[in-house]
C-alpha atoms as one frame of an Amber mdcrd trajectory, in Angstrom:
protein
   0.000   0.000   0.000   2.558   2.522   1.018   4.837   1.647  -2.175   1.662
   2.409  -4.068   1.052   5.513  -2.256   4.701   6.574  -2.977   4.814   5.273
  -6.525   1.491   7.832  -7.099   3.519  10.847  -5.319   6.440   9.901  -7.081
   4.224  11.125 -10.280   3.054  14.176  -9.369   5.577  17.229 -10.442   6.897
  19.877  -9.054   4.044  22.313 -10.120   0.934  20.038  -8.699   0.068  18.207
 -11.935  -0.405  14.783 -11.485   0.641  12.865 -14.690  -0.801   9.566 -15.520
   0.194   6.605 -13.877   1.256   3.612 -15.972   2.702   0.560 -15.333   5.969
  -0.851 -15.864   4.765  -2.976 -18.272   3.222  -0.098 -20.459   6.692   1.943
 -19.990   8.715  -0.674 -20.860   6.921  -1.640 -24.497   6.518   2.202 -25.275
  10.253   2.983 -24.776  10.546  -0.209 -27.010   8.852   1.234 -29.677  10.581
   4.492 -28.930  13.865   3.006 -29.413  12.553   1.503 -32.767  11.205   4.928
 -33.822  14.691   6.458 -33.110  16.491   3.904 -34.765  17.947   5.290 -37.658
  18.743   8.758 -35.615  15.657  10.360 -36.347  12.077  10.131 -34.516   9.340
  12.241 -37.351   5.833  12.626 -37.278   4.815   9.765 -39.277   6.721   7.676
 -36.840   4.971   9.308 -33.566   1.893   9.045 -34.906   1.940   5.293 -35.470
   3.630   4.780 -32.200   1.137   6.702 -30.588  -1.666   5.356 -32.265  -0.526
   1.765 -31.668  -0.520   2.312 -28.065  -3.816   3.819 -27.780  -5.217   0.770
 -29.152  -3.095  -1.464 -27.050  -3.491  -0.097 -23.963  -7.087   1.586 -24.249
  -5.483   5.244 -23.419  -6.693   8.235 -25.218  -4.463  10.830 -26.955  -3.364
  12.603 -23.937  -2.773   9.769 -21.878  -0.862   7.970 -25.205   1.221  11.432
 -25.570   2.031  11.127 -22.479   3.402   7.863 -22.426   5.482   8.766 -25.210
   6.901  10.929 -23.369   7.838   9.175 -20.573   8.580   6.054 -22.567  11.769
   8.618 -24.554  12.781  10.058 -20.931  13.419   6.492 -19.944  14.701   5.013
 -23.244  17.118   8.158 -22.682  18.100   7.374 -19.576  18.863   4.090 -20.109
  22.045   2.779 -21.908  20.336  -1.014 -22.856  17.853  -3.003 -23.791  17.749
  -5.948 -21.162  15.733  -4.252 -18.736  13.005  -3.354 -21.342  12.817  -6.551
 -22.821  13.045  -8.544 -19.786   9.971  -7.013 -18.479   8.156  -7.345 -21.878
   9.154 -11.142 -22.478   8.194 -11.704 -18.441   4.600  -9.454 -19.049   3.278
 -10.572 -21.953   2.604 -13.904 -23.140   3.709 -15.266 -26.535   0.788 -13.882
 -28.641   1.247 -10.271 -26.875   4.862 -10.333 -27.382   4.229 -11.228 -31.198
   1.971  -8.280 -31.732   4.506  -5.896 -29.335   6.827  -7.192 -32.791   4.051
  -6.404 -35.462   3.658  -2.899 -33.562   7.892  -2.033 -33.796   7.685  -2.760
 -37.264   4.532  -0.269 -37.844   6.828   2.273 -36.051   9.751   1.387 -37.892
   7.885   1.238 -41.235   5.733   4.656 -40.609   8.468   6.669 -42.435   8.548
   4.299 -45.473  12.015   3.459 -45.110  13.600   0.263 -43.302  17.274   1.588
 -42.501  19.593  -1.145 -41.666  20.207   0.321 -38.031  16.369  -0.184 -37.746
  16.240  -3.791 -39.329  18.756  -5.261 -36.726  17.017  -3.528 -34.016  14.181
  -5.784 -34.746  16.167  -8.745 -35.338  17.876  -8.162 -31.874  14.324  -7.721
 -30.274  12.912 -10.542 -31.685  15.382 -12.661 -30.170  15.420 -11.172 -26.972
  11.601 -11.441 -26.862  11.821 -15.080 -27.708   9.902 -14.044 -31.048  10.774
 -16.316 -33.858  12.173 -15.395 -36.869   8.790 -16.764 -38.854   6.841 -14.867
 -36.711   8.855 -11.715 -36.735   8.514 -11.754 -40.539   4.764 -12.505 -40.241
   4.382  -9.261 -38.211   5.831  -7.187 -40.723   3.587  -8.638 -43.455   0.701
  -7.406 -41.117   2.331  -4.527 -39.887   2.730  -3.433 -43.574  -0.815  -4.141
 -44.535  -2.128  -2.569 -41.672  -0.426   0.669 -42.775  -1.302   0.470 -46.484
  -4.290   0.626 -45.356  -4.621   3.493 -43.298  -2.197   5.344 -46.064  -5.727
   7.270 -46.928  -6.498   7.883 -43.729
């Protein structure tokens, strides 16, 4: 209860705002995808705007909430100097069929600008492994991940 209590304090900044709480489950996929946005040393619109709009739908938060999460997924993918500690909680959080579509959703991110840069392709190789995603289903996801964005090209 009272490492609840603090957690919820530990939120609030210096000017009274409280900022929404997520998990560490929900921080650790977001700076995941943040990583994979910033990949190939650049992080654009097109890029935000699928990462944002894949975590809305994943984690039922609305634009401000998902904004927000962005932002605190970059502050901690900034702070941090590897990967372990995002993927450990990932691969220990999700099962097998939520780690698969955490893959499909890096590749929408990663796809977004049109452009797979090789920094950005063995990112995703890396993660699969370390998310005990296999190489068949890593490629499925980026079939899906790709239609799912042809689609919404008219959007």
């Amino acid at each position: 209860m009272l490492s609840k209590l603090r957690t919820l304090l530990d939120r609030v900044d210096k000017a009274g705002d409280a900022r929404p709480a997520f998990d560490d489950l929900q921080l650790a996929a977001a700076a995941l995808l943040v990583e994979a946005a910033v990949a190939d040393g650049q992080f654009d619109a097109a890029e935000r705007a699928a990462l944002t709009r894949r975590l809305r739908s994943r984690f039922s938060l609305d634009a401000a909430e998902a904004d927000a999460l962005v932002d605190a997924a970059r502050q901690r993918q900034a702070d941090s100097n590897h990967l372990l500690r995002f993927t450990k909680a990932v691969k220990d959080g999700f099962d097998e069929a939520g780690r698969v579509q955490l893959m499909e959703m890096l590749w929408e991110v990663v796809l977004a600008d049109g452009v797979v840069d090789t920094f950005e392709d063995h990112l995703l190789r890396r993660l699969g492994g370390l998310l005990y995603v296999t190489d068949q289903d890593r490629g499925l996801a980026r079939k899906r991940a790709e239609a799912r964005l042809a689609a919404h090209k008219g959007d």
